[in-house]
Short mmCIF file of N, CA and C and ligand atoms in Angstrom, two decimals:
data_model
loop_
_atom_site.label_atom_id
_atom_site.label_comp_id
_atom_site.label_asym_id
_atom_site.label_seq_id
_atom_site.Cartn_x
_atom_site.Cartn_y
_atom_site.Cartn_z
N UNK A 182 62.10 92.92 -102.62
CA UNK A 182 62.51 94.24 -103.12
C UNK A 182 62.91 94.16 -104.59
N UNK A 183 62.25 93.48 -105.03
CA UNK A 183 62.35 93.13 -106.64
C UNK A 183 62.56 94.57 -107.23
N UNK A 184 61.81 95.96 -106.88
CA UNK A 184 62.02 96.74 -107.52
C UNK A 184 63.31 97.36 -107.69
N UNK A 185 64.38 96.93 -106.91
CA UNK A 185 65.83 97.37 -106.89
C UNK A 185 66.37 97.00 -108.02
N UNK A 186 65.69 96.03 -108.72
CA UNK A 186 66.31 95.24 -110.22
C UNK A 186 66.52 96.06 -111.24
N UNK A 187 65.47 97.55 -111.14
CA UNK A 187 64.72 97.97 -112.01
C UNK A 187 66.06 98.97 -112.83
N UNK A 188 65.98 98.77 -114.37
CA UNK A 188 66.96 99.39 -115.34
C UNK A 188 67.11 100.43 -115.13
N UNK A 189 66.03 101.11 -115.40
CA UNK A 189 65.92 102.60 -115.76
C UNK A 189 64.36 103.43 -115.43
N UNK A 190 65.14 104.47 -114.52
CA UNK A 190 64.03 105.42 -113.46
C UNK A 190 63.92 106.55 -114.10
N UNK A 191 62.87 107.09 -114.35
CA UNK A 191 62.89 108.75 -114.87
C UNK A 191 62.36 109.39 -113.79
N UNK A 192 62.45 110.78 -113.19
CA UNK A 192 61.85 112.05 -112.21
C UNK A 192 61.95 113.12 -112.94
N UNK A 193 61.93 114.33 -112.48
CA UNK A 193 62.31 115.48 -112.32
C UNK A 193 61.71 116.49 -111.11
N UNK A 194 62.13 117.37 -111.59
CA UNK A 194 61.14 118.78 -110.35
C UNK A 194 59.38 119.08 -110.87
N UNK A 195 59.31 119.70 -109.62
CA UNK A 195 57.79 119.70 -110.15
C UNK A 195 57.32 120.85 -111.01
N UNK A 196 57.96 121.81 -111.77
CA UNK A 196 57.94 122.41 -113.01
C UNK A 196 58.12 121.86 -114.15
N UNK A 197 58.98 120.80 -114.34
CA UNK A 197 59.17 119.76 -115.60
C UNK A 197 60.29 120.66 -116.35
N UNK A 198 61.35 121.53 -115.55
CA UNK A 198 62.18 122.20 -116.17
C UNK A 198 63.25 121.10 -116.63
N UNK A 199 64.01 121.00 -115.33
CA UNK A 199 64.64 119.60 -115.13
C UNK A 199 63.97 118.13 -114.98
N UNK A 200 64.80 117.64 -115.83
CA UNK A 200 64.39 115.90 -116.10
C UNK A 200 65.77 115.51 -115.92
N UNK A 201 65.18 113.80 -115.52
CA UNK A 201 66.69 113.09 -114.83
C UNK A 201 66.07 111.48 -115.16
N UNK A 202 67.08 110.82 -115.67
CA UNK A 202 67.20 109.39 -116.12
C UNK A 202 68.51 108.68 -115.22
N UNK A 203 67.84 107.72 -114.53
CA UNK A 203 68.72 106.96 -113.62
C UNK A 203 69.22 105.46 -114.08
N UNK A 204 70.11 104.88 -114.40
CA UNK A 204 69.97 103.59 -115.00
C UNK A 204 70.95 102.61 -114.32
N UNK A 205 70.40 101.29 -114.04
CA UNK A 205 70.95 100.51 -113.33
C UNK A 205 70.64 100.01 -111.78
N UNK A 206 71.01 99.33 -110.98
CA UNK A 206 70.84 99.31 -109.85
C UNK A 206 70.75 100.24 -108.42
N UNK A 207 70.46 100.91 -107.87
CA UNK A 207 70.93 101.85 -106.73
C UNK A 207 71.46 100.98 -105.96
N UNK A 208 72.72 102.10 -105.40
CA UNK A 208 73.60 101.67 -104.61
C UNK A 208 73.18 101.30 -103.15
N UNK A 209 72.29 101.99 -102.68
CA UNK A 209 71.16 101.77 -101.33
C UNK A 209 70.26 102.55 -101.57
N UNK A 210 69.00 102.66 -100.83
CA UNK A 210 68.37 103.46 -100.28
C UNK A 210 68.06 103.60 -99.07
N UNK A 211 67.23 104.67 -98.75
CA UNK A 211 67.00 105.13 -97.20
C UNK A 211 65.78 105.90 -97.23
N UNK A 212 65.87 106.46 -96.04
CA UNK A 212 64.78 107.62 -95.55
C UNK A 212 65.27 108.18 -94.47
N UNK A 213 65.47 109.29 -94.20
CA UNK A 213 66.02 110.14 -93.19
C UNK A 213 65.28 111.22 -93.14
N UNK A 214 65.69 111.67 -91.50
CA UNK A 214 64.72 112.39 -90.97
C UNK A 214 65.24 113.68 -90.20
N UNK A 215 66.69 113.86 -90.56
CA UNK A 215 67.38 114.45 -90.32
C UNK A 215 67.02 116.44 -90.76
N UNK A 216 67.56 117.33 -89.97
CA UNK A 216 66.99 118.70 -89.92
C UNK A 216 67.62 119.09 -91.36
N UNK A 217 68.50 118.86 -91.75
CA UNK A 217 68.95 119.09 -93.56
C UNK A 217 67.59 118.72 -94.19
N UNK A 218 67.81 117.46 -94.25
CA UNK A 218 66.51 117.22 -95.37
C UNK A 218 64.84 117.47 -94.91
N UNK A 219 64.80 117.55 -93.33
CA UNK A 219 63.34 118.41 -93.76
C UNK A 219 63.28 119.46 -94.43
N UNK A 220 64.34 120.57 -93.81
CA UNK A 220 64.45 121.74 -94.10
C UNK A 220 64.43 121.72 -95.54
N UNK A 221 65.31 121.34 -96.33
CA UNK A 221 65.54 121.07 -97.59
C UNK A 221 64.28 120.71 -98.43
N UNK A 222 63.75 119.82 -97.96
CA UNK A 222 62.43 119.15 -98.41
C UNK A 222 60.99 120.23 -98.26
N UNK A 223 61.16 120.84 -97.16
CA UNK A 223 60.29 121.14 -96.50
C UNK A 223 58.97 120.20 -96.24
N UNK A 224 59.77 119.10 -95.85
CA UNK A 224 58.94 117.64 -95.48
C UNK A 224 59.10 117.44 -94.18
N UNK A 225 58.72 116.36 -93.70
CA UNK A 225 58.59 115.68 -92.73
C UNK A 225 59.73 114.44 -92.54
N UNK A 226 59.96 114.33 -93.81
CA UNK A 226 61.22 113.12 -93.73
C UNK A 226 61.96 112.96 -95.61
N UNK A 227 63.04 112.66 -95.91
CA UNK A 227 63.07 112.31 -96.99
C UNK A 227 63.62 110.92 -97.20
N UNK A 228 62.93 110.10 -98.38
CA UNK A 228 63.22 109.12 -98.56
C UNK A 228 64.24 109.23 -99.97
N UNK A 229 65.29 108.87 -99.84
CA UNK A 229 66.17 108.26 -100.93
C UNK A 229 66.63 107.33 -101.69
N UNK A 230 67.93 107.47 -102.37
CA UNK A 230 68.02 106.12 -103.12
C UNK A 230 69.81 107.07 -103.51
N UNK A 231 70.88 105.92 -103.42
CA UNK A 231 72.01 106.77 -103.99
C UNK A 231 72.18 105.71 -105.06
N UNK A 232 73.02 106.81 -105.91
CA UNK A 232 73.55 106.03 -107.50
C UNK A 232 75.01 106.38 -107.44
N UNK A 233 75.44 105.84 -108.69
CA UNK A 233 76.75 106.61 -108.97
C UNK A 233 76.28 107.61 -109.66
N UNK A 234 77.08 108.79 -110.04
CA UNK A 234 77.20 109.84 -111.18
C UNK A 234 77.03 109.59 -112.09
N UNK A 235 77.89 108.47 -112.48
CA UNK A 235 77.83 107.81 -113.40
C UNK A 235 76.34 107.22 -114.35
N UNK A 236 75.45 106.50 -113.47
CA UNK A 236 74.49 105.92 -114.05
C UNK A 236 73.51 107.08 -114.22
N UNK A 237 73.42 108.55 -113.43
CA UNK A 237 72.72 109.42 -113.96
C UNK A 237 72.58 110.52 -114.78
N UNK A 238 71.64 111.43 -116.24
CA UNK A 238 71.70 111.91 -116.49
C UNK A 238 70.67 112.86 -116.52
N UNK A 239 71.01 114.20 -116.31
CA UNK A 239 70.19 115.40 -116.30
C UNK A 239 69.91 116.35 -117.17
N UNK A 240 68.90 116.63 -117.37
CA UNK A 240 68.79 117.95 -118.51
C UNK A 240 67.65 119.17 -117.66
N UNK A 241 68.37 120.07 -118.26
CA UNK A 241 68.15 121.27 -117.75
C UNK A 241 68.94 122.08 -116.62
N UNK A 242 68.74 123.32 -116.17
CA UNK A 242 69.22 124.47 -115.51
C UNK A 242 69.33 123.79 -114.35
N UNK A 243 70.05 124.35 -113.93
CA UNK A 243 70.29 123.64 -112.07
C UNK A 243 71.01 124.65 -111.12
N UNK A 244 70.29 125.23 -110.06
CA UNK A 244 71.74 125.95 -108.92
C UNK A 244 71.65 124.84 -107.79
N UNK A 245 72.66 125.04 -107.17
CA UNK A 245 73.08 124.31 -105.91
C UNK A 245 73.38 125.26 -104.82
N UNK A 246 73.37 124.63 -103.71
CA UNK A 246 74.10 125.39 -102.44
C UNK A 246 74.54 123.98 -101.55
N UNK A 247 75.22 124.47 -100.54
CA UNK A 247 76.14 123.78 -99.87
C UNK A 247 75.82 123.46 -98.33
N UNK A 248 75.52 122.36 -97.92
CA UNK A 248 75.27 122.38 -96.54
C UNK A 248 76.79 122.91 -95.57
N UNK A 249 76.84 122.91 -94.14
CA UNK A 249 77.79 123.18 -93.41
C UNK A 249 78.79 122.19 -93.79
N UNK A 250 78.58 120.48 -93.75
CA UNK A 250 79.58 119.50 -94.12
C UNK A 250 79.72 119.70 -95.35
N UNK A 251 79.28 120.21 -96.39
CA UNK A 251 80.15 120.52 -97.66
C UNK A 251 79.09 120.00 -98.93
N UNK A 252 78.28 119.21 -98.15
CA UNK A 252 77.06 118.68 -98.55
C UNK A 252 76.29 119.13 -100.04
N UNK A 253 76.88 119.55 -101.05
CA UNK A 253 75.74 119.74 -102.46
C UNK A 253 74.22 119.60 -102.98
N UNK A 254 73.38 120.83 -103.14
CA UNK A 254 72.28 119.94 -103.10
C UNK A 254 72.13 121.15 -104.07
N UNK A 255 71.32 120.04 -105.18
CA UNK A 255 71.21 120.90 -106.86
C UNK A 255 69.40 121.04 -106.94
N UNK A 256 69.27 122.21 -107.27
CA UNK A 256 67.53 122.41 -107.19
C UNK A 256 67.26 123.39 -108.15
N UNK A 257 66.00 123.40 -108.99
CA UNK A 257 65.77 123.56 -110.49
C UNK A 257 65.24 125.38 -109.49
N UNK A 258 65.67 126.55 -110.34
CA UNK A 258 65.85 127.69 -109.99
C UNK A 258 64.70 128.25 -110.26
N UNK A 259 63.99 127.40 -110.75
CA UNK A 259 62.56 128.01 -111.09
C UNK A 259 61.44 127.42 -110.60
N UNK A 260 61.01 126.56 -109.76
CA UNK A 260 60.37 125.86 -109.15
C UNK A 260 60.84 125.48 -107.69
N UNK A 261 62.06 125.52 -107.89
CA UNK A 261 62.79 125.25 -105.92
C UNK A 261 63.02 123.79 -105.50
N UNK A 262 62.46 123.04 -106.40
CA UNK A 262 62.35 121.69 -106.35
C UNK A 262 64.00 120.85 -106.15
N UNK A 263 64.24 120.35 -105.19
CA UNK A 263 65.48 119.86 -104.62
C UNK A 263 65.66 118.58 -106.65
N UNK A 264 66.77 118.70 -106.85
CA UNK A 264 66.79 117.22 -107.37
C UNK A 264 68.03 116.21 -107.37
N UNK A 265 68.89 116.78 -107.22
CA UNK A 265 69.78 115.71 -106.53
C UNK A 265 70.72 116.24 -105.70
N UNK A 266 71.67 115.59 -105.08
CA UNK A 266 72.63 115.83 -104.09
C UNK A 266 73.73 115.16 -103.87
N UNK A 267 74.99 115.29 -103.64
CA UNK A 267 76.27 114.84 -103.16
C UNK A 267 77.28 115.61 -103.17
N UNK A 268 78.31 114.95 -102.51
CA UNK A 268 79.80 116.00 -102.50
C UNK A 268 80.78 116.00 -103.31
N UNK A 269 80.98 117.66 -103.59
CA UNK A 269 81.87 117.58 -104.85
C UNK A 269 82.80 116.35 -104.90
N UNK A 270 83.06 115.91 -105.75
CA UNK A 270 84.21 115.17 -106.20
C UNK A 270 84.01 113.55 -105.55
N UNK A 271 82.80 113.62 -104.96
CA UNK A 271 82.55 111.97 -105.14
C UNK A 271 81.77 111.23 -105.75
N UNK A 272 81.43 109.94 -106.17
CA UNK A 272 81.14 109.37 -107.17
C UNK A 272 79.99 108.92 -106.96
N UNK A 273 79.14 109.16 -106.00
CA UNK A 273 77.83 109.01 -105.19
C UNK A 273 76.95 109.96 -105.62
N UNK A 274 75.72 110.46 -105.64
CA UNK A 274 74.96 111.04 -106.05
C UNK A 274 73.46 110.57 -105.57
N UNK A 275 72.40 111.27 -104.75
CA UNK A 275 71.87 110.82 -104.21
C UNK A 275 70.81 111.81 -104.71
N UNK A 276 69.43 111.02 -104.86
CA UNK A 276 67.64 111.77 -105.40
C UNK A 276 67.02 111.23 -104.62
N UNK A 277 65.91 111.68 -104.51
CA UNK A 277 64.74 112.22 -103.58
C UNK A 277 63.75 111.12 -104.43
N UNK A 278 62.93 110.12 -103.33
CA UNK A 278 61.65 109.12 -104.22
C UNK A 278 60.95 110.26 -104.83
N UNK A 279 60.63 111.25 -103.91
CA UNK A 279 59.44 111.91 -104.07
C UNK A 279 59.85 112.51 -105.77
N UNK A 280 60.97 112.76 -106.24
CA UNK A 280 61.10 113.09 -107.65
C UNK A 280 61.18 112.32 -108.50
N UNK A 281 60.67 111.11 -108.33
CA UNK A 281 60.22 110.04 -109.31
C UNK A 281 58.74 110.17 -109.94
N UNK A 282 58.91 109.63 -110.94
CA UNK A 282 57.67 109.67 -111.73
C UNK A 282 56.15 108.67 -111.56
N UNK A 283 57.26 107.64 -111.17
CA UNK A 283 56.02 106.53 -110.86
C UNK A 283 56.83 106.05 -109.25
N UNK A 284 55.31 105.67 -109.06
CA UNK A 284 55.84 105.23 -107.67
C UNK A 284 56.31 103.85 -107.37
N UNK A 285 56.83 103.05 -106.20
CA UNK A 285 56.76 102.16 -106.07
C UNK A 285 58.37 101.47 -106.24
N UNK A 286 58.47 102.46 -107.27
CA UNK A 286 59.81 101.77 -108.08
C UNK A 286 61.02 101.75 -106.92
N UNK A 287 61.00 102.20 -105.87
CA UNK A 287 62.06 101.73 -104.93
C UNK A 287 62.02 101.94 -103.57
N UNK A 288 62.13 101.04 -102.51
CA UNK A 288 61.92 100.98 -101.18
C UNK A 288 62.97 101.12 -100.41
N UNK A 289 62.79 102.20 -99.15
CA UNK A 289 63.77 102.18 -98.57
C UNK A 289 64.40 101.10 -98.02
N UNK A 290 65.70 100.36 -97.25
CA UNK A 290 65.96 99.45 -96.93
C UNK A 290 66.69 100.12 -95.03
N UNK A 291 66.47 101.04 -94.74
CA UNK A 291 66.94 101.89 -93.39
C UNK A 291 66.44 103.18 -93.56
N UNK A 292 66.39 103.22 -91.73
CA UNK A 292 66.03 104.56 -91.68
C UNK A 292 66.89 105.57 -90.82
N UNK A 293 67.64 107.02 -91.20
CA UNK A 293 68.63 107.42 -90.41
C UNK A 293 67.83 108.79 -89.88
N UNK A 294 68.56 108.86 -88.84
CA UNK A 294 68.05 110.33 -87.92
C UNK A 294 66.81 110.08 -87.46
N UNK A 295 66.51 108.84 -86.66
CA UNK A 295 65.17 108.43 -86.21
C UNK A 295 64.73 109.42 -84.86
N UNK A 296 65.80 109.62 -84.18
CA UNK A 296 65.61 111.01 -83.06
C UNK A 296 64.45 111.78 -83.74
N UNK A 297 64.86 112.67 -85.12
CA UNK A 297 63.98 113.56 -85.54
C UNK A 297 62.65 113.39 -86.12
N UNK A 298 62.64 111.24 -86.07
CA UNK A 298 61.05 111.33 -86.52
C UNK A 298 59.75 112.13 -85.55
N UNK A 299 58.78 112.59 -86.79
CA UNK A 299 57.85 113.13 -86.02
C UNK A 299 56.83 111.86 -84.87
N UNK A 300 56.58 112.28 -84.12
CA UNK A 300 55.76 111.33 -83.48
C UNK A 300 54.53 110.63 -83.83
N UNK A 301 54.05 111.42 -84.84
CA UNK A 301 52.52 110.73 -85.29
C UNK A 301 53.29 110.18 -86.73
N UNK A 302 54.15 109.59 -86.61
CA UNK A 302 55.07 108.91 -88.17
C UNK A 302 55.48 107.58 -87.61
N UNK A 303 55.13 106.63 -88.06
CA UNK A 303 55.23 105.08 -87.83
C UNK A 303 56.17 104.77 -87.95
N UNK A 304 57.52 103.75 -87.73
CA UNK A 304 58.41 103.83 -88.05
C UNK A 304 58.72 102.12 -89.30
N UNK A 305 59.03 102.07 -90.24
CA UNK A 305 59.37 101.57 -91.20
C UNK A 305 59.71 99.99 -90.50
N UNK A 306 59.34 98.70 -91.14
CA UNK A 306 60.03 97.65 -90.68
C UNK A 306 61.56 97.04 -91.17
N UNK A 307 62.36 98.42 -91.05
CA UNK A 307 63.52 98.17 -91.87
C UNK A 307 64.92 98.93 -90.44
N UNK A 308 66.03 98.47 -90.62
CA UNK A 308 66.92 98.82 -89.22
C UNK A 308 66.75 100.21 -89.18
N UNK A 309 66.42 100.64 -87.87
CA UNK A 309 66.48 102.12 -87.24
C UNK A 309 67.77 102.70 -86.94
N UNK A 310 68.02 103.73 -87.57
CA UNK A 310 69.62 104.22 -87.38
C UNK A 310 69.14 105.58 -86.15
N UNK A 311 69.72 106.06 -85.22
CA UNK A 311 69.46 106.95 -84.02
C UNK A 311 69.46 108.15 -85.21
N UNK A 312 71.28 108.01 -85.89
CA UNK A 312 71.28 109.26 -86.39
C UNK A 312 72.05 109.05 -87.64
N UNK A 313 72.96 109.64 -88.07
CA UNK A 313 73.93 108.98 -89.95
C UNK A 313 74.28 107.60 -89.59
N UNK A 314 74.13 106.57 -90.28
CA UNK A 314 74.43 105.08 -89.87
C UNK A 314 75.91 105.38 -89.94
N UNK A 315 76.69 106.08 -91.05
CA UNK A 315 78.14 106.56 -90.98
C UNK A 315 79.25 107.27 -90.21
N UNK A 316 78.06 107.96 -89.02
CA UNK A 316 78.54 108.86 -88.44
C UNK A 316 79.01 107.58 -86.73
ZN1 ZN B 214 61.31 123.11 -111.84
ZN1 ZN B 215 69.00 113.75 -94.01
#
């Protein structure tokens, strides 16, 4: 997983309103399959990666809304494009692979909310979580 080494990640949404520079190590990644992030995604599953706040910076317009747990999720108002997420006032901050620019650059290491994988979806050779590994 050499690519976890990697300095510095650029993404954004798929309008190119918002742009986002990530720098440093991620704190984990994942892929979850949970009814938030399809819905959210309007995917099939989302794969992640969390940072601190800290190591990321954003430019451009952004609204958010709030899941039921309190959950933050910031998405460019002109395209709909999810681009990052976490809860107020913690130091975590979590993006979507799929809003990366190049691929490759980071692999999940778990997978949570495996209940909700779809059935014709293989499952990853990395630990299967039922549902939040936290929960
Ligand atoms: Zn956009
Ligand atoms: Zn989820």
């Amino acid at each position: 997983m050499g690519s976890m080494e990697t300095d510095e990640i650029t993404g954004g949404c798929a309008c190119g309103a918002v742009r986002f520079t990530m720098r440093g190590t991620p704190i984990r990644a994942g892929l979850c399959h949970c009814l938030t992030c399809r819905k959210a995604h309007a995917a099939a599953f989302n794969p992640f990666a969390v940072y601190l706040r800290a190591q990321m910076e954003v430019d451009g317009t952004l609204q958010s809304w709030r899941t039921e747990n309190g959950f933050e999720l910031f998405f460019c108002p002109t395209c709909g494009s999810r681009v990052f997420g976490g809860y107020p006032g913690d130091p975590e901050v979590e993006i979507s692979l799929g809003s990366l620019d190049e691929i490759g650059r980071i692999t999940p290491q778990y997978e949570s909310w495996v209940i909700r994988r779809e059935p014709w979806l293989a499952a990853l050779d990395v630990p299967q979580n039922q549902r939040d590994p936290s929960a």
